[in-house]
CSV table of C-alpha atoms in Angstrom, one decimal:
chain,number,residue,atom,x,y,z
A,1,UNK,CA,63.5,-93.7,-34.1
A,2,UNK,CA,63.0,-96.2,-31.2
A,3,UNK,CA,61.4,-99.4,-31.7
A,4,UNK,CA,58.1,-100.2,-30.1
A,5,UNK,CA,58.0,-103.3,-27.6
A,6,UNK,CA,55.7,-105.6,-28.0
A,7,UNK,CA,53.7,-106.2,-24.6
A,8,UNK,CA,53.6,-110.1,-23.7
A,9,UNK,CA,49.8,-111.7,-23.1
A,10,UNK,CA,48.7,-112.3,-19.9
A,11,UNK,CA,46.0,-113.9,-18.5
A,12,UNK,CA,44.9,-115.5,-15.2
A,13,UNK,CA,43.4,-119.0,-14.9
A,14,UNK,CA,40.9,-119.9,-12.2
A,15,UNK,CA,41.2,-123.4,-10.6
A,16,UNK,CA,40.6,-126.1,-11.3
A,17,UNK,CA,40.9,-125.4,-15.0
A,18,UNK,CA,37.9,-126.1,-17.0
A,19,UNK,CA,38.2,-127.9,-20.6
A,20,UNK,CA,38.0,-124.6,-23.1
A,21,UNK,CA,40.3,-122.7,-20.5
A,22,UNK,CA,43.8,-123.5,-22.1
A,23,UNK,CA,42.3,-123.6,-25.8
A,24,UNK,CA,44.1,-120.9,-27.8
A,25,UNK,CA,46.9,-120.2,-25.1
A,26,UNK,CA,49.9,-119.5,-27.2
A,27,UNK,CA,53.7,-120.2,-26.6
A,28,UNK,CA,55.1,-117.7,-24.7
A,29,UNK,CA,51.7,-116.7,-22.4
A,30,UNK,CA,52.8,-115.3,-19.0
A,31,UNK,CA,50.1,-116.9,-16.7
A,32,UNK,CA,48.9,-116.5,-13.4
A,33,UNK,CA,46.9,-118.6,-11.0
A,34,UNK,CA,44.5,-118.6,-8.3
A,35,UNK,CA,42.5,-121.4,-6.6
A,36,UNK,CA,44.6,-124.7,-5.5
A,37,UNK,CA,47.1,-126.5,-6.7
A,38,UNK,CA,49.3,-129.1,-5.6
A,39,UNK,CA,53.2,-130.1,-5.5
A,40,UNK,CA,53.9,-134.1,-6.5
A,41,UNK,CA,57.2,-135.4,-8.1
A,42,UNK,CA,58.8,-139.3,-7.6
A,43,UNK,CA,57.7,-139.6,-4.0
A,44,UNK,CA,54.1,-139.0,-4.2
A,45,UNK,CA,54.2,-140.8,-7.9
A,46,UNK,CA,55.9,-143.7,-6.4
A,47,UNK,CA,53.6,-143.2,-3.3
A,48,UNK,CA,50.6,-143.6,-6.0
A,49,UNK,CA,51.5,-145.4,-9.0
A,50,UNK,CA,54.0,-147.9,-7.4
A,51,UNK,CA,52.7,-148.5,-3.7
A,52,UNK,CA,48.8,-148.3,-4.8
A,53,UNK,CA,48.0,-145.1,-2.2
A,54,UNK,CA,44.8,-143.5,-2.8
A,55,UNK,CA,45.1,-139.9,-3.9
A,56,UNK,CA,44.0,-137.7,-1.2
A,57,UNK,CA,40.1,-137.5,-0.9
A,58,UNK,CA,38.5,-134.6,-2.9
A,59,UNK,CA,41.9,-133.6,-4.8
A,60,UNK,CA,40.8,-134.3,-8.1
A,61,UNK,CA,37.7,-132.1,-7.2
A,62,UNK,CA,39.7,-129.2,-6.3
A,63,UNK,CA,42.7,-129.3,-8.1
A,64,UNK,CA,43.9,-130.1,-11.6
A,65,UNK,CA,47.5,-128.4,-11.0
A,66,UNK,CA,50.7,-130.5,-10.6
A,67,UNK,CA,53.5,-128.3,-9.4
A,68,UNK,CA,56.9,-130.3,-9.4
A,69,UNK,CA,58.6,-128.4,-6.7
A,70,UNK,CA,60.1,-128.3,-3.2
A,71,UNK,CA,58.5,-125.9,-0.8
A,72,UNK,CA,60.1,-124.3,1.9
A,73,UNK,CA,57.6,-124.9,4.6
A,74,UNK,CA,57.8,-124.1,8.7
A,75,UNK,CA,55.5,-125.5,10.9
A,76,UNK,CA,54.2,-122.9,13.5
A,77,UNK,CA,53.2,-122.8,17.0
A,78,UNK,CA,49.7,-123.7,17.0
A,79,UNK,CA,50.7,-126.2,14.3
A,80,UNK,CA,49.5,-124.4,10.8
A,81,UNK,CA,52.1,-124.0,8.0
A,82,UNK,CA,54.1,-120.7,6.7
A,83,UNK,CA,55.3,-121.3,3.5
A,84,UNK,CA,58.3,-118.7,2.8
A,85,UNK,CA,58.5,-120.5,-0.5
A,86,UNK,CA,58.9,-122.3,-3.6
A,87,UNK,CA,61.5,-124.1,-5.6
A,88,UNK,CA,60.7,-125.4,-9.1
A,89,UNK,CA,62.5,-128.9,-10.0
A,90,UNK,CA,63.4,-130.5,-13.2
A,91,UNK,CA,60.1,-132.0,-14.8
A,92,UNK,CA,61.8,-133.8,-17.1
A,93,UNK,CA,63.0,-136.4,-14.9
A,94,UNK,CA,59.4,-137.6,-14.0
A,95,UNK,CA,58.4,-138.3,-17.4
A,96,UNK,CA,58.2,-141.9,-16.8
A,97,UNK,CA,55.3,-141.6,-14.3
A,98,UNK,CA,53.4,-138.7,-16.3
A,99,UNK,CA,51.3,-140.8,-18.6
A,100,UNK,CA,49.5,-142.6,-15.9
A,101,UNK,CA,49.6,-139.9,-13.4
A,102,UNK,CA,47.2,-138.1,-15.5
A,103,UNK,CA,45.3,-140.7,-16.0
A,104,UNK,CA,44.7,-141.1,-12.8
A,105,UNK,CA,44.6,-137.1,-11.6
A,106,UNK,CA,43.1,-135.8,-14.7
A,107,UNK,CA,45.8,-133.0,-14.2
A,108,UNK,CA,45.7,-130.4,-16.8
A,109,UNK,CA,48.6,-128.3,-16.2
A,110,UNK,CA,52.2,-129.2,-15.0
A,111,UNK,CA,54.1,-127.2,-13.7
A,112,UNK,CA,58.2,-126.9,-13.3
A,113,UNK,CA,61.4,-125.7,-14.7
A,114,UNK,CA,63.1,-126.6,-17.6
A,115,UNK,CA,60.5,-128.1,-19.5
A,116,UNK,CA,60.0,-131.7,-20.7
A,117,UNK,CA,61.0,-133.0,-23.9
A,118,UNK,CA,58.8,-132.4,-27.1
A,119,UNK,CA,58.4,-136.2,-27.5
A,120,UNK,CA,56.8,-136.1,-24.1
A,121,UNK,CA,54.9,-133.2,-24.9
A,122,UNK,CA,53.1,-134.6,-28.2
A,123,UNK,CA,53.3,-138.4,-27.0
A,124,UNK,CA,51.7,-137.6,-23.0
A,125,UNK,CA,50.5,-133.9,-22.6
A,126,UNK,CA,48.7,-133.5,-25.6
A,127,UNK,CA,46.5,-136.8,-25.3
A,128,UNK,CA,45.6,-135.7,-22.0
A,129,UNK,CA,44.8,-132.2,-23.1
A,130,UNK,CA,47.2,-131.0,-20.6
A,131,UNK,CA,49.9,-127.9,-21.3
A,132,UNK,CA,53.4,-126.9,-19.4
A,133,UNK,CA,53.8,-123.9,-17.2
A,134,UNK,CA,57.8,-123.0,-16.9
A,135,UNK,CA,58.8,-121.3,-14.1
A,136,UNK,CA,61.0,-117.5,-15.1
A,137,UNK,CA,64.3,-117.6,-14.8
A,138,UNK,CA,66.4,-119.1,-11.3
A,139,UNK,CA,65.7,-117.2,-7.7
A,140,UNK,CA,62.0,-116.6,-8.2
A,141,UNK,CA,61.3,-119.0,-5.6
A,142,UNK,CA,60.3,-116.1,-3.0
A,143,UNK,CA,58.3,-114.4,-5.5
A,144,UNK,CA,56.1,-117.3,-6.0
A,145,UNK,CA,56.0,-117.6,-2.3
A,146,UNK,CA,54.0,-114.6,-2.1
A,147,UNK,CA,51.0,-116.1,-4.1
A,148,UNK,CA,50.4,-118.8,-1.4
A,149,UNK,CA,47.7,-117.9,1.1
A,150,UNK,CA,48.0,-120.7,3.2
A,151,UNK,CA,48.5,-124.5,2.9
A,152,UNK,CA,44.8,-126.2,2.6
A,153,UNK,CA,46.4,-130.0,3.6
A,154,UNK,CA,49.8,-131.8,3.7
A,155,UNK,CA,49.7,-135.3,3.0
A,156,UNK,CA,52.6,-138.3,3.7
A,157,UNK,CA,54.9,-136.0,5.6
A,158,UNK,CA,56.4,-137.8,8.0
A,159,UNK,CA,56.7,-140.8,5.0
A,160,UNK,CA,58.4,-138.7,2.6
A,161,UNK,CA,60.0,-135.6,4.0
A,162,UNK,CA,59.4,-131.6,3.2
A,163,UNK,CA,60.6,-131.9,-0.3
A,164,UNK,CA,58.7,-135.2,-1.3
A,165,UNK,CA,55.1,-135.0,0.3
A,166,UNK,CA,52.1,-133.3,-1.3
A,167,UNK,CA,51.5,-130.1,-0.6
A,168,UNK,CA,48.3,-128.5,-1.1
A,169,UNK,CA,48.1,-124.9,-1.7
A,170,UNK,CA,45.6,-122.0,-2.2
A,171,UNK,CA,47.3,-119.6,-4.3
A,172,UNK,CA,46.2,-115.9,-5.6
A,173,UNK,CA,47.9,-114.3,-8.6
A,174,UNK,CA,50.3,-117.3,-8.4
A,175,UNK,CA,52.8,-116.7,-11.0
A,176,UNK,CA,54.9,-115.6,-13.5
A,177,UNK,CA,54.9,-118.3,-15.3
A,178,UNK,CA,55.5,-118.9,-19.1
A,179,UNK,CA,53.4,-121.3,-21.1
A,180,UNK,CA,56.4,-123.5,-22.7
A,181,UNK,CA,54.1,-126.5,-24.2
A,182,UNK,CA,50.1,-125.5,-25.7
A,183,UNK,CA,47.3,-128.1,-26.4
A,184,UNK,CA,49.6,-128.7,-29.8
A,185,UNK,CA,52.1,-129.8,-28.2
A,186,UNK,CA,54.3,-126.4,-29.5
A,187,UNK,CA,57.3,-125.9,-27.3
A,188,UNK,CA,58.9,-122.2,-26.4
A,189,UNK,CA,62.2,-123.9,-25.7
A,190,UNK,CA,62.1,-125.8,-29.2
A,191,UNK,CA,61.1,-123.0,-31.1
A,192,UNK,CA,63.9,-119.9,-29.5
A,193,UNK,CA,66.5,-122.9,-29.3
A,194,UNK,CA,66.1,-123.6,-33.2
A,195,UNK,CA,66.7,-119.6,-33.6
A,196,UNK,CA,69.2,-119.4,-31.7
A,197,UNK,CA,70.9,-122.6,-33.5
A,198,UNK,CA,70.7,-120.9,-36.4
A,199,UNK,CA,73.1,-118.1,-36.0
A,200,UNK,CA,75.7,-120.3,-34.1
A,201,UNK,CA,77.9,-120.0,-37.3
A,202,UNK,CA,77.8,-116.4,-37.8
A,203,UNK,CA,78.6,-115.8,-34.1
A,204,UNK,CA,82.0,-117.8,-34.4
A,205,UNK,CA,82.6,-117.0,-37.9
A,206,UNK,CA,86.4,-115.7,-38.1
A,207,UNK,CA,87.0,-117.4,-34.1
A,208,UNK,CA,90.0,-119.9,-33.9
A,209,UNK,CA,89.2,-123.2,-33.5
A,210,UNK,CA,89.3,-124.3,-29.7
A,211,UNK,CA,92.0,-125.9,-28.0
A,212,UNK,CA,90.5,-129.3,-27.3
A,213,UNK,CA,92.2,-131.4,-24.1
A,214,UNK,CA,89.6,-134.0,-23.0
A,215,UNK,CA,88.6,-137.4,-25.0
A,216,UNK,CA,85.4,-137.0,-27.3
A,217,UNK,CA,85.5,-133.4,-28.0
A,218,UNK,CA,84.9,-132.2,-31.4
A,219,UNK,CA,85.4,-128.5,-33.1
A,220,UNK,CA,82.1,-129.3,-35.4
A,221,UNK,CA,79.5,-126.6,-34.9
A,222,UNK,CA,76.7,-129.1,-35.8
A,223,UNK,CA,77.8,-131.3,-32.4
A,224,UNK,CA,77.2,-128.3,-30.4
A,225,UNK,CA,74.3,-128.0,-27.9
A,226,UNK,CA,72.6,-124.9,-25.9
């Protein structure tokens, strides 16, 4: 007899999120967006928090989104922006800035790939009642692309380059994206990477032991990391 799948949850956020919209949004989630949002990793941060810059006027208003990507932008003839799209980037590199960056943009959802650490999670997002969207899988950055229906402002451009500036999107049906962190502070990666941890043993049980060439490698199971 076949098993029966279980059907993720899904549910689509309007923006700006509003305080009871992330209450009760589980691990796992698969989450769309529409409204704006906005792109901001180490330039902007440093751009803000560093150099003193003013956030741009209105953005807290709008937008409570932080998407920590690259966008891949073309400027067009009459001088508006086609965005073909969008390329996650490592979140947890920009931890140091997060704590006050909230503070200061009252963001309430982060987006990026690979997830932050759960120290981070419990010690920064959950004070600020803010959760972490994880982009699925690698080479979705077209897919996401189609969400964007057009670019509502670029700001410090020429200063910081395609990659670095703020981008500010509209976006409809934005997404998929996986909730990896909740209000709790709950991690998706945590949780599947202690399952998986757990049967390391029985999947080399009765394996040789490696052939170990380089200094500091160890045959212990328990040193291992995925």
């Amino acid at each position: 007899m076949a098993s029966k799948k279980s059907k993720r949850k899904t549910v689509r956020l309007k923006l700006p999120v509003q305080s009871g919209d992330l209450e009760g949004l589980e691990i796992g989630t698969v989450v769309y967006l529409d409204g704006v949002i906005y792109t901001g990793r180490e330039g902007v941060y440093k751009k803000v928090l560093e150099q003193g810059a003013e956030l741009p006027e209105g953005l807290v208003e709008t937008s409570n989104v932080n998407f920590h990507c690259s966008p891949a932008a073309a400027v067009e003839p009459d001088g508006s922006y086609s965005v073909g799209g969008v390329t996650a980037t490592a979140s947890f590199r920009f931890s140091k800035w997060m704590p006050e960056w909230l503070r200061k943009s009252n963001a309430k959802i982060i987006i990026g790939k690979g997830g932050m650490s759960v120290e981070d999670y419990h010690d920064i997002l959950v004070p600020a009642g803010a959760i972490y969207l994880t982009t699925v899988g690698y080479g979705t950055g077209a897919l996401l692309g189609r969400g964007i229906k057009g670019v509502k402002a670029v700001h410090w451009l020429e200063e910081l380059g395609n990659a670095q500036a703020m981008w500010v999107f509209e976006v409809e049906n934005f997404g998929p994206f996986l909730v990896e962190s909740d209000l709790d502070g709950n991690s998706l990666f945590e949780q599947q990477g202690k399952l998986i941890n757990a049967n390391l043993e029985q999947l080399y049980k009765g394996l040789k032991a490696p052939a170990l060439s380089r200094y500091g490698e160890t045959d212990d199971r328990k040193d291992e990391l995925i």
